[in-house]
Amino acid sequence: MTNRSLFTQSLRAQIFCGLLIAAFTLGLTACGPYYYKFPQYPFANRPIPPSKLAQRVMIGVTANGGTSGSLQIVDAKRDLRNNVENTKPSFSISGYSSGYPNLILNFPSEIAGYVYSNTLGDVQIINYGTESASSNAGSFPGSTSIAVPPTFGHVYAAQENAGLLGIIDKITGGTYELNLPNVYRVVVNQGDTVILAMVRNSNSVYRVIKLNANQYLTSTAAIAAIGAVDCQPFNLPIYCVIPVNVGGNTTAFDRPAGAYFSLDGNTVYVLNCGAECGGTTSSITYLLPGALQVNSYTNSTVPAQQNPNAFSSNLPVPGGVTTAVSDGNNLYVAGQQRQPDGLFAGNLSIISLATNAVTSTVSISDGSHNKILFADDNTLWIGSQLCATGERAARAAQQIAAGQATDQSANYNCLTRVVLPSGSTAASASIVPAVTQSATSPVVVPYPNTNQNQYYYGDLTGLCWVQGFHKVYTAYGGQVHAFNTTDGSEINNANITVQGTALDVAYLDAVTDAAN
């Protein structure tokens, strides 16, 4: 009896000790690190995504010769493609399948994005909250430009190959294709009230107007009455495209390549490419948005009332004009200027909005500039393509032929970091990454792309600012590269590269839509 009692007590003690150990182990597990925490009230009440990543960069990727594509997601806070626990090797947008996602229109404030695929011509809508492709917005084969306002009421496309300006009216469900030969750019303002289109090798800008209900019985009658290029549909036309009236100023436009809308909505800045696009003079043309309203068509036999004069002024910008961005005080314009040897050199021109004058010009990457955005540390970042065909590449060839080490004026990479002026300190620019071609002491790119070029990454096709984290992400020469905004140094990209070709990038969790 005594032995049995001792055995029972021993067994109870073992069980009790086992429970204590289990509880202690569970406690340790519960108190272990949890890396993906969200506040009780997320910013702007945005949903917690399935990936549990709070700072996401989405990457448009193509593979297999452009026949298959995907939208990959990386952790932009930690610069990882997998989660910290390494239980999830990668993240992506579910339900997306299109061959060549080369354009991401990013709307983080609206928790959505529109992605255009060049191979299929489709525009798919991405829900950032669910990290999934929610629907197809339409198809625009052969488009060179897509524009979507943040109101999402319409989708506009310049279908250059077909010579069509496409409009999808998501309010009515209608689709319209306006004939506009060689159209290659389309832009829309924030309020979806001004839609402008540019034609390649032309000195004209066109605008879209919406006719009053049952205004004309046929498009033929509408075209004859208002001087439109085209109106659609044929019966009871709704939309027309007409030249912008500049009041007889024959030199108002010079190879217009786009437009930028002022932050206060009171001015449209038309970007005249000039000599870079086969014209004469690069400049900014100031237009009055009130004369360009899509819904302000006046039923009148007086042409000036049907299509009022929108011209305000014109400012020559010798440094070149193809893209622009404003901080409210200055307009920052990037482009190229023809040099005496016939080659082009890239420049950033700073225009004071108070005086409407160019206050300074800074040398930047050569090439066709189409990416520009502000970032942390008082910096501006500019991306371009076809950079190895300009003045900097020619200077590199000359220095190498002379047996010299190349200097930074001969760095022909496609990304420029500009430290903006502050007080008495002028703006300064550096090409990223910094390289030096030398037989004895070369400085090469930190993380070469697949082609193993030691001095040149290639075209910059995607650029986004990871707000507040002092970094920018890029699609640079077909791969993902990230850079510190503090000094322009590159972040090790070993854990953010993609399988395939990176085409575009977007920061999904930006505070505003200005991060791309």
Coordinates of C-alpha atoms in Angstrom, one line a residue:
M1 CA 0.0 0.0 0.0
T2 CA 2.9 2.3 0.9
N3 CA 4.7 1.6 -2.4
R4 CA 1.5 2.2 -4.4
S5 CA 1.0 5.5 -2.7
L6 CA 4.5 6.5 -3.4
F7 CA 4.1 5.5 -7.1
T8 CA 0.9 7.5 -7.3
Q9 CA 2.6 10.6 -5.9
S10 CA 5.5 10.2 -8.2
L11 CA 3.3 9.9 -11.2
R12 CA 1.3 12.9 -10.2
A13 CA 4.6 14.8 -9.8
Q14 CA 5.7 13.8 -13.3
I15 CA 2.5 14.9 -14.8
F16 CA 2.6 18.2 -12.9
C17 CA 6.2 18.8 -14.1
G18 CA 5.2 18.0 -17.6
L19 CA 2.4 20.5 -17.6
L20 CA 4.7 23.1 -16.2
I21 CA 7.3 22.5 -18.9
A22 CA 4.5 22.6 -21.6
A23 CA 3.2 25.8 -20.2
F24 CA 6.7 27.3 -20.0
T25 CA 7.4 26.3 -23.6
L26 CA 4.1 27.8 -24.8
G27 CA 4.9 31.0 -22.9
L28 CA 8.2 31.3 -24.6
T29 CA 6.6 30.7 -28.0
A30 CA 3.9 33.3 -27.3
C31 CA 6.5 35.8 -26.2
G32 CA 8.7 35.2 -29.3
P33 CA 9.1 37.9 -32.0
Y34 CA 6.3 38.6 -34.3
Y35 CA 7.6 40.7 -37.2
Y36 CA 4.4 41.7 -39.0
K37 CA 2.4 44.0 -36.8
F38 CA -0.3 46.5 -37.8
P39 CA -1.7 49.2 -35.7
Q40 CA -5.2 48.9 -34.3
Y41 CA -6.3 51.6 -36.6
P42 CA -4.4 51.4 -39.9
F43 CA -3.6 54.5 -41.9
A44 CA -6.8 55.8 -43.7
N45 CA -8.5 52.6 -42.5
R46 CA -6.7 50.6 -45.2
P47 CA -7.2 46.8 -45.0
I48 CA -4.5 44.5 -43.8
P49 CA -3.3 42.6 -46.9
P50 CA -3.0 38.8 -47.1
S51 CA 0.8 39.0 -47.3
K52 CA 0.8 40.9 -43.9
L53 CA 3.5 43.2 -45.4
A54 CA 3.0 46.8 -44.4
Q55 CA 5.5 48.3 -47.0
R56 CA 5.0 46.7 -50.4
V57 CA 6.6 47.3 -53.8
M58 CA 4.8 45.6 -56.7
I59 CA 6.9 44.6 -59.7
G60 CA 5.7 44.0 -63.2
V61 CA 7.6 40.9 -64.5
T62 CA 7.7 39.2 -67.8
A63 CA 9.2 35.9 -68.7
N64 CA 9.4 33.4 -71.6
G65 CA 9.9 36.0 -74.2
G66 CA 7.0 38.1 -73.1
T67 CA 4.4 35.3 -73.2
S68 CA 3.9 35.1 -69.5
G69 CA 3.8 37.8 -66.9
S70 CA 3.2 38.3 -63.2
L71 CA 3.0 41.0 -60.5
Q72 CA 5.5 40.2 -57.8
I73 CA 5.5 41.8 -54.3
V74 CA 8.5 42.4 -52.1
D75 CA 8.9 43.7 -48.6
A76 CA 10.3 47.2 -49.2
K77 CA 10.9 47.8 -45.5
R78 CA 13.3 44.9 -45.1
D79 CA 14.2 44.4 -48.8
L80 CA 13.0 40.8 -48.9
R81 CA 11.1 38.8 -51.4
N82 CA 10.2 36.2 -48.7
N83 CA 8.9 36.6 -45.2
V84 CA 11.2 36.9 -42.2
E85 CA 10.4 33.4 -41.0
N86 CA 11.2 32.1 -44.5
T87 CA 8.0 30.1 -44.5
K88 CA 6.7 32.0 -47.6
P89 CA 9.4 32.2 -50.4
S90 CA 7.6 34.9 -52.4
F91 CA 4.4 37.0 -52.7
S92 CA 2.4 38.0 -55.8
I93 CA -0.9 39.3 -57.0
S94 CA -3.3 36.4 -57.3
G95 CA -5.4 36.0 -60.4
Y96 CA -3.1 38.1 -62.6
S97 CA -2.0 36.7 -65.9
S98 CA -0.9 38.8 -68.8
G99 CA 2.3 38.6 -70.8
Y100 CA 4.0 41.9 -70.5
P101 CA 2.9 44.2 -67.6
N102 CA 5.0 47.1 -68.6
L103 CA 2.9 50.0 -67.1
I104 CA 1.6 50.3 -63.6
L105 CA -0.8 53.2 -62.8
N106 CA -0.5 53.4 -59.1
F107 CA -3.3 54.7 -56.8
P108 CA -2.4 53.8 -53.2
S109 CA -4.9 56.4 -51.8
E110 CA -7.6 54.5 -53.6
I111 CA -6.1 51.1 -52.7
A112 CA -6.0 50.1 -56.3
G113 CA -3.8 50.0 -59.4
Y114 CA -4.3 49.7 -63.2
V115 CA -1.8 47.5 -65.0
Y116 CA -1.4 47.6 -68.8
S117 CA 0.2 44.6 -70.7
N118 CA 1.7 45.5 -74.0
T119 CA 1.4 42.0 -75.5
L120 CA -2.3 41.5 -74.9
G121 CA -3.3 45.1 -74.7
D122 CA -5.4 44.6 -71.6
V123 CA -5.8 46.8 -68.6
Q124 CA -6.4 44.9 -65.4
I125 CA -7.5 46.4 -62.1
I126 CA -5.6 45.3 -59.0
N127 CA -7.1 45.4 -55.5
Y128 CA -4.2 46.3 -53.1
G129 CA -6.3 45.3 -50.1
T130 CA -6.9 41.7 -51.3
E131 CA -3.7 41.5 -53.4
S132 CA -5.6 40.2 -56.3
A133 CA -6.7 41.1 -59.8
S134 CA -10.3 42.2 -59.4
S135 CA -11.4 42.8 -63.0
N136 CA -10.5 43.7 -66.5
A137 CA -10.9 47.4 -67.3
G138 CA -10.7 46.9 -71.1
S139 CA -8.4 46.2 -74.0
F140 CA -6.3 48.7 -76.0
P141 CA -4.0 46.7 -78.3
G142 CA -0.8 48.6 -79.5
S143 CA -1.2 51.5 -77.0
T144 CA 1.8 53.7 -76.3
S145 CA 0.0 55.7 -73.5
I146 CA -2.7 54.9 -71.0
A147 CA -4.3 57.5 -68.7
V148 CA -6.7 56.9 -65.8
P149 CA -8.0 59.5 -63.4
P150 CA -8.1 58.7 -59.6
T151 CA -11.9 58.9 -59.9
F152 CA -11.8 55.8 -62.1
G153 CA -14.6 57.1 -64.2
H154 CA -12.8 56.5 -67.5
V155 CA -9.8 54.8 -69.1
Y156 CA -8.1 56.6 -72.0
A157 CA -5.6 55.1 -74.4
A158 CA -3.5 56.3 -77.3
Q159 CA -3.5 53.4 -79.7
E160 CA -0.7 54.6 -82.1
N161 CA -0.6 51.5 -84.3
A162 CA -4.3 51.8 -85.1
G163 CA -4.5 55.6 -85.0
L164 CA -7.2 55.5 -82.4
L165 CA -7.9 57.5 -79.2
G166 CA -9.7 54.9 -77.0
I167 CA -12.2 55.8 -74.3
I168 CA -13.9 53.5 -71.9
D169 CA -16.7 55.2 -70.0
K170 CA -17.0 53.1 -66.9
I171 CA -20.0 55.2 -65.8
T172 CA -22.2 54.2 -68.8
G173 CA -20.2 51.1 -69.8
G174 CA -19.6 52.5 -73.3
T175 CA -16.5 52.1 -75.3
Y176 CA -15.5 54.6 -78.0
E177 CA -12.7 54.8 -80.5
L178 CA -12.0 58.2 -82.0
N179 CA -9.9 58.3 -85.2
L180 CA -6.7 60.3 -84.5
P181 CA -3.9 59.1 -86.8
N182 CA -0.4 58.7 -85.1
V183 CA -1.8 59.6 -81.6
Y184 CA 0.8 58.5 -79.1
R185 CA 0.2 60.3 -75.8
V186 CA -2.9 60.9 -73.7
V187 CA -3.2 62.7 -70.4
V188 CA -6.0 63.4 -68.0
N189 CA -6.2 65.7 -64.9
Q190 CA -7.1 64.6 -61.4
G191 CA -10.7 65.5 -61.7
D192 CA -11.2 63.8 -65.1
T193 CA -12.3 67.1 -66.6
V194 CA -9.5 67.8 -69.1
I195 CA -8.3 65.1 -71.5
L196 CA -5.5 66.0 -74.0
A197 CA -3.9 63.9 -76.7
M198 CA -0.7 64.4 -78.7
V199 CA 0.2 63.2 -82.2
R200 CA 3.7 62.0 -83.1
N201 CA 5.7 64.4 -85.3
S202 CA 3.0 67.1 -85.0
N203 CA 2.7 70.6 -83.6
S204 CA -0.8 70.3 -82.4
V205 CA -2.6 69.2 -79.2
Y206 CA -6.1 67.7 -79.2
R207 CA -8.7 67.6 -76.5
V208 CA -11.8 65.4 -75.9
I209 CA -15.2 67.0 -75.5
K210 CA -18.5 65.3 -74.6
L211 CA -21.5 66.5 -76.6
N212 CA -24.8 67.3 -75.1
A213 CA -27.3 64.5 -75.3
N214 CA -28.7 64.1 -78.8
Q215 CA -26.9 67.2 -79.9
Y216 CA -26.2 65.8 -83.4
L217 CA -27.9 63.0 -85.3
T218 CA -24.6 61.7 -86.8
S219 CA -20.9 62.0 -86.4
T220 CA -20.7 63.5 -89.9
A221 CA -23.0 66.4 -88.8
A222 CA -21.0 66.9 -85.6
I223 CA -17.6 67.0 -87.3
A224 CA -18.9 69.5 -89.8
A225 CA -20.4 71.7 -87.1
I226 CA -17.6 71.9 -84.6
G227 CA -14.5 71.2 -86.7
A228 CA -13.7 67.9 -85.0
V229 CA -11.2 65.3 -86.2
D230 CA -13.7 62.6 -85.3
C231 CA -16.9 62.0 -83.2
Q232 CA -18.2 58.7 -82.1
P233 CA -20.4 56.7 -82.2
F234 CA -21.8 57.4 -85.7
N235 CA -25.4 57.7 -84.6
L236 CA -26.0 60.2 -81.9
P237 CA -22.3 60.9 -81.2
I238 CA -21.2 61.4 -77.6
Y239 CA -17.5 62.1 -77.7
C240 CA -15.4 64.2 -80.1
V241 CA -11.7 65.0 -80.4
I242 CA -10.9 68.5 -81.6
P243 CA -7.7 70.6 -81.9
V244 CA -6.9 72.8 -78.9
N245 CA -7.6 76.4 -79.8
V246 CA -4.5 78.6 -79.3
G247 CA -5.9 81.8 -80.8
G248 CA -3.8 81.8 -83.9
N249 CA -0.5 81.3 -82.1
T250 CA 1.2 79.1 -84.8
T251 CA 4.2 78.4 -82.7
A252 CA 2.4 77.6 -79.5
F253 CA 3.4 73.9 -79.7
D254 CA 6.6 72.3 -80.9
R255 CA 6.4 68.5 -80.9
P256 CA 4.3 68.2 -77.8
A257 CA 5.1 65.1 -75.9
G258 CA 2.8 65.3 -72.8
A259 CA 1.3 67.6 -70.3
Y260 CA 1.5 68.2 -66.6
F261 CA -1.3 69.7 -64.5
S262 CA -0.5 72.3 -61.8
L263 CA -1.1 71.3 -58.2
D264 CA -3.8 74.0 -57.8
G265 CA -5.5 73.0 -61.0
N266 CA -5.3 76.4 -62.6
T267 CA -2.7 75.7 -65.3
V268 CA -1.9 73.0 -67.9
Y269 CA 1.8 72.8 -68.8
V270 CA 2.2 71.3 -72.2
L271 CA 5.6 69.7 -72.6
N272 CA 7.1 70.7 -76.0
C273 CA 9.9 68.3 -76.9
G274 CA 11.3 70.5 -79.7
A275 CA 14.6 69.4 -81.3
E276 CA 14.7 66.1 -79.3
C277 CA 11.6 64.9 -81.1
G278 CA 12.5 66.4 -84.5
G279 CA 11.2 69.9 -83.9
T280 CA 12.8 73.2 -83.3
T281 CA 12.4 74.7 -79.8
S282 CA 11.7 72.9 -76.5
S283 CA 9.4 74.9 -74.3
I284 CA 6.5 74.9 -71.9
T285 CA 3.1 76.1 -73.2
Y286 CA 0.7 77.4 -70.5
L287 CA -2.9 76.6 -71.2
L288 CA -6.1 77.6 -69.3
P289 CA -7.9 74.5 -68.1
G290 CA -11.3 76.3 -68.1
A291 CA -11.2 76.4 -71.9
L292 CA -10.4 72.7 -72.1
Q293 CA -13.2 71.2 -70.0
V294 CA -14.6 68.0 -71.5
N295 CA -18.2 68.8 -70.4
S296 CA -18.1 72.5 -71.3
Y297 CA -19.2 72.2 -75.0
T298 CA -21.3 75.2 -76.0
N299 CA -24.0 74.8 -78.6
S300 CA -23.2 77.8 -80.8
T301 CA -22.5 78.7 -84.4
V302 CA -19.6 80.9 -83.2
P303 CA -16.4 78.8 -83.3
A304 CA -14.8 80.8 -80.4
Q305 CA -17.7 79.8 -78.1
Q306 CA -17.6 76.2 -79.3
N307 CA -13.9 75.8 -78.7
P308 CA -12.6 78.8 -76.7
N309 CA -9.0 80.0 -76.8
A310 CA -6.9 78.1 -74.2
F311 CA -3.5 79.7 -74.8
S312 CA -1.9 81.7 -72.0
S313 CA 1.8 81.9 -72.7
N314 CA 4.9 80.0 -73.8
L315 CA 8.3 79.7 -72.1
P316 CA 11.3 78.5 -74.0
V317 CA 13.4 75.9 -72.1
P318 CA 16.7 75.3 -73.9
G319 CA 17.7 72.3 -71.8
G320 CA 14.9 70.2 -73.2
V321 CA 11.4 69.1 -72.1
T322 CA 9.9 65.6 -72.0
T323 CA 8.7 65.2 -68.4
A324 CA 7.9 67.4 -65.4
V325 CA 6.9 67.6 -61.8
S326 CA 6.1 70.4 -59.4
D327 CA 6.4 71.1 -55.7
G328 CA 4.2 74.1 -55.9
N329 CA 7.0 76.6 -55.9
N330 CA 9.1 75.3 -58.9
L331 CA 8.4 73.2 -62.0
Y332 CA 11.2 70.7 -62.5
V333 CA 11.6 69.8 -66.2
A334 CA 13.8 67.1 -67.7
G335 CA 14.8 66.7 -71.3
Q336 CA 17.7 66.9 -73.8
Q337 CA 19.5 69.6 -75.7
R338 CA 21.3 69.1 -79.0
Q339 CA 25.0 69.7 -78.7
P340 CA 27.4 71.1 -81.3
D341 CA 28.5 67.6 -82.3
G342 CA 24.8 66.7 -83.0
L343 CA 24.4 64.4 -80.0
F344 CA 21.9 65.1 -77.2
A345 CA 22.7 65.9 -73.5
G346 CA 20.3 65.5 -70.6
N347 CA 19.3 68.5 -68.4
L348 CA 17.1 69.3 -65.5
S349 CA 15.7 72.8 -65.8
I350 CA 14.2 74.5 -62.7
I351 CA 11.4 77.0 -63.5
S352 CA 10.2 79.4 -60.8
L353 CA 6.4 79.5 -60.8
A354 CA 6.5 82.9 -59.2
T355 CA 8.4 84.5 -62.1
N356 CA 7.8 81.9 -64.9
A357 CA 11.5 81.9 -65.7
V358 CA 14.2 79.2 -65.8
T359 CA 16.3 79.8 -62.8
S360 CA 18.9 77.1 -63.2
T361 CA 19.9 74.1 -65.3
V362 CA 21.7 71.0 -64.1
S363 CA 23.3 68.2 -66.2
I364 CA 21.6 64.8 -65.8
S365 CA 21.5 61.4 -67.6
D366 CA 21.1 61.5 -71.3
G367 CA 18.3 59.6 -73.1
S368 CA 14.6 59.9 -73.3
H369 CA 13.3 61.0 -69.9
N370 CA 9.9 59.7 -68.7
K371 CA 10.3 59.1 -65.0
I372 CA 10.6 61.9 -62.4
L373 CA 9.6 62.0 -58.7
F374 CA 10.4 63.5 -55.4
A375 CA 11.8 61.4 -52.6
D376 CA 13.2 61.6 -49.0
D377 CA 16.2 63.8 -48.1
N378 CA 15.3 66.7 -50.3
T379 CA 16.0 64.7 -53.5
L380 CA 14.5 64.4 -56.9
W381 CA 15.0 61.2 -59.0
I382 CA 14.9 61.1 -62.8
G383 CA 14.9 58.0 -65.0
S384 CA 15.5 57.7 -68.8
Q385 CA 16.0 55.2 -71.6
L386 CA 18.4 54.9 -74.5
C387 CA 21.1 56.6 -72.4
A388 CA 24.1 55.1 -74.1
T389 CA 23.5 57.0 -77.3
G390 CA 24.1 60.6 -76.1
E391 CA 26.9 63.0 -75.2
R392 CA 28.0 61.1 -72.0
A393 CA 28.6 57.9 -73.9
A394 CA 30.5 59.7 -76.6
R395 CA 32.7 61.4 -73.9
A396 CA 33.4 58.0 -72.3
A397 CA 34.5 56.6 -75.7
Q398 CA 36.8 59.6 -76.1
Q399 CA 38.4 59.3 -72.7
I400 CA 38.9 55.6 -73.1
A401 CA 40.5 56.1 -76.5
A402 CA 42.9 58.6 -74.9
G403 CA 43.9 56.1 -72.3
Q404 CA 42.2 58.0 -69.5
A405 CA 40.0 56.8 -66.7
T406 CA 36.4 58.0 -67.3
D407 CA 35.0 60.7 -65.0
Q408 CA 31.4 61.1 -63.9
S409 CA 30.7 63.4 -66.9
A410 CA 31.2 60.2 -68.9
N411 CA 28.9 58.1 -66.8
Y412 CA 26.0 57.2 -69.1
N413 CA 23.7 55.3 -66.8
C414 CA 20.0 56.1 -66.8
L415 CA 19.2 57.2 -63.3
T416 CA 19.9 60.6 -61.8
R417 CA 19.7 61.7 -58.2
V418 CA 19.3 65.4 -57.7
V419 CA 19.7 67.2 -54.4
L420 CA 17.3 70.1 -54.6
P421 CA 18.4 73.6 -53.8
S422 CA 18.2 74.7 -50.2
G423 CA 19.0 78.2 -49.0
S424 CA 22.1 79.4 -50.8
T425 CA 23.0 75.9 -51.9
A426 CA 22.3 75.2 -55.5
A427 CA 20.9 72.0 -57.0
S428 CA 23.4 69.2 -57.6
A429 CA 23.1 66.0 -59.6
S430 CA 24.8 62.6 -59.7
I431 CA 24.4 59.7 -62.0
V432 CA 23.5 56.5 -60.2
P433 CA 25.3 54.2 -59.9
A434 CA 28.7 56.0 -60.0
V435 CA 31.1 54.1 -62.3
T436 CA 34.6 54.7 -63.6
Q437 CA 36.0 52.8 -66.6
S438 CA 39.7 52.3 -66.0
A439 CA 42.3 49.7 -66.9
T440 CA 43.9 50.0 -63.5
S441 CA 41.3 51.1 -60.9
P442 CA 37.8 50.6 -62.3
V443 CA 34.6 51.4 -60.3
V444 CA 31.9 49.0 -61.5
V445 CA 28.2 48.7 -60.9
P446 CA 27.6 47.1 -57.5
Y447 CA 25.1 44.4 -58.7
P448 CA 25.4 43.6 -62.5
N449 CA 22.4 42.5 -64.4
T450 CA 22.2 39.2 -66.4
N451 CA 24.3 40.6 -69.2
Q452 CA 27.1 41.2 -66.7
N453 CA 27.8 44.7 -68.1
Q454 CA 30.1 46.2 -65.4
Y455 CA 29.5 49.8 -66.3
Y456 CA 25.9 50.2 -67.5
Y457 CA 22.7 48.9 -66.1
G458 CA 20.5 49.7 -69.1
D459 CA 17.1 51.5 -69.5
L460 CA 15.3 52.8 -66.4
T461 CA 11.7 51.6 -67.0
G462 CA 10.3 51.8 -63.4
L463 CA 10.7 54.1 -60.5
C464 CA 9.0 54.5 -57.1
W465 CA 9.6 56.2 -53.8
V466 CA 9.3 54.2 -50.6
Q467 CA 8.0 57.1 -48.6
G468 CA 9.7 57.7 -45.2
F469 CA 12.2 54.9 -45.6
H470 CA 14.9 56.8 -47.5
K471 CA 14.9 54.6 -50.5
V472 CA 13.7 54.3 -54.0
Y473 CA 13.0 51.1 -56.0
T474 CA 13.6 50.8 -59.7
A475 CA 13.2 48.5 -62.7
Y476 CA 16.6 49.1 -64.1
G477 CA 17.9 47.2 -67.1
G478 CA 15.3 44.5 -66.6
Q479 CA 16.0 43.8 -62.9
V480 CA 15.1 45.3 -59.5
H481 CA 17.6 47.8 -58.0
A482 CA 17.0 49.9 -54.9
F483 CA 18.9 52.9 -53.8
N484 CA 19.4 55.0 -50.6
T485 CA 18.1 58.5 -51.0
T486 CA 20.6 59.8 -48.4
D487 CA 23.7 59.3 -50.6
G488 CA 22.6 57.4 -53.8
S489 CA 24.3 54.2 -52.7
E490 CA 22.8 51.0 -53.8
I491 CA 21.1 48.5 -51.5
N492 CA 22.1 44.9 -51.9
N493 CA 19.4 43.5 -54.3
A494 CA 20.2 39.8 -53.7
N495 CA 16.8 39.3 -51.9
I496 CA 14.6 41.5 -54.1
T497 CA 15.6 40.3 -57.6
V498 CA 13.0 38.6 -59.8
Q499 CA 13.0 35.6 -62.1
G500 CA 12.4 37.2 -65.5
T501 CA 12.5 40.8 -66.6
A502 CA 11.4 43.6 -64.3
L503 CA 9.4 46.2 -66.3
D504 CA 7.8 48.5 -63.8
V505 CA 7.5 49.1 -60.0
A506 CA 5.0 50.7 -57.7
Y507 CA 4.9 51.4 -54.0
L508 CA 1.5 50.2 -52.9
D509 CA 1.5 51.6 -49.4
A510 CA 2.3 55.3 -50.1
V511 CA 0.5 58.0 -48.2
T512 CA -0.5 59.7 -51.5
D513 CA -0.5 58.9 -55.2
A514 CA 2.6 61.0 -55.7
A515 CA 5.1 58.2 -54.9
N516 CA 5.3 57.0 -58.5

